[in-house]
Amino acid sequence: MKEYCVTYLLGDKTKKRITYEANTKAEAKRKANEDGFTVVGISENISYRINKLGERYIPSIGKLRPKLIIDFFSQLAFMLDAEIRMIRAVRNIYRGTKNPQLRKFLNRLINDMEQGNQLSYSLVPEYGFTPEIKLQVEAGERSGNIVDALRTIVQRMEMDLETRSKVLKQLYYPAIVILVMVFVINYILTNVVPSLAQILIENGAELPTATVLLINISDFVKQYGAALLFFIFAVFFILFVLKKHKIFGIYIDKAILSIPFIGKVILLLNISKYFYIVGNMLHGQLFLITSLKIAAESVGNKYIRKRMLSIPIEMEKNGKQLDDLMRDIYLTNEYSEFISTGLATGKLSEIFEKISQTTLDDANNRVKVLLTMIEPIITIIMGACVALIVMALFMPMFSLIDAI
């Protein structure tokens, strides 16, 4: 399959271009003619081959970013709501986009639909679609509420992107300050301290314990600094690799949940996503146990995923009630009473959505507090480090001046 750039004429003789994926120029021309264009020229798009080569060696290149998925689902929901047929809506989006990854996916989607498949059939991980997105769309297709399902997905993805964007923006300044602080302290320890220490020793100054300790730290950083930095990067790389392992990843993710403040935020975000997906699956008329399994598989933290997967298993094997199982797991025990109310009133999906929104709001509030605290904490640490270095250097100088 290749991509061809088709040049066509408008009614006022203005030339425009559009791209088509096809095996030959003739096929590309046929597709353009079927869409009602007056073709005047066809050329192969070379950049398409380059992208295909990159995707062969780096599969993630071909995946759609969340923002692209949001835009696609938003446009599709708008057109479907305007009573435009699905395949025609997809073709309109295909003609209007220039993104190569999205065009590749849309071409696959159009071919699948021409063979009689539904939208959910093409929503595969190869293009960046998670299993829960695929299943939510399937639920919407099954219930006849595909537009509502798409808009619900868009709403949740926008909330997640907004939270991530806010956190990253707030972390830019602290990250720059930390980097500057590390470089400044490293320069002081490897250049300034040795020079001043040499002067003090040559003049016979009495070195206090703090100054001796600072000189020893300076010597250590100068001699082993590069090795220490390499060791730190190696440890983080090993932890990153182990985190992807099925067994070791569970223990690492459990340890992450024990980190003060940050662990609670991660827990709340995962729990919010879990309850949100269960609620949406129930709205799509899926069985409760199936919904619980799908939601558990979508959770990013492996330890939480393991605990959540145990719930539908216990319900199937031992016939236990959902609220009792939630009560037995410390991750969800505070929500068990709400779930009991949902089971009693038959409004379980609404209860799940309420818990999801509550936990998400709680996580966002904690993130705001954390980001507010980071800047003053960094400033205090940086000031304390500089103050200790200055004191350790100037104390023997004062003693030397007094002696003179």
XYZ file of C-alpha atoms in Angstrom, residues 27 29 36 42 58 60 97 99 104-105 115 148 182 193 197 238 243 282 290-291 321 358 383 400-401:
25
model
C -6.600 2.886 -7.917
C -7.447 8.013 -9.381
C -16.414 13.472 -7.300
C -1.143 12.108 -9.377
C 9.745 1.913 16.172
C 5.053 3.473 18.744
C -6.766 15.470 7.928
C -1.682 13.670 9.911
C -3.282 5.387 8.017
C -5.793 4.426 10.712
C -16.167 -5.309 4.501
C -23.042 9.135 23.787
C 22.732 20.558 41.094
C 36.071 24.190 47.605
C 40.837 24.429 51.028
C 16.763 -1.245 36.116
C 8.409 -2.358 36.497
C -22.838 -0.987 32.989
C -17.502 -8.565 32.779
C -17.391 -4.828 33.516
C -21.289 -9.767 47.147
C -15.169 12.274 43.759
C 19.250 27.852 50.541
C 42.646 32.787 60.377
C 41.772 36.530 60.426
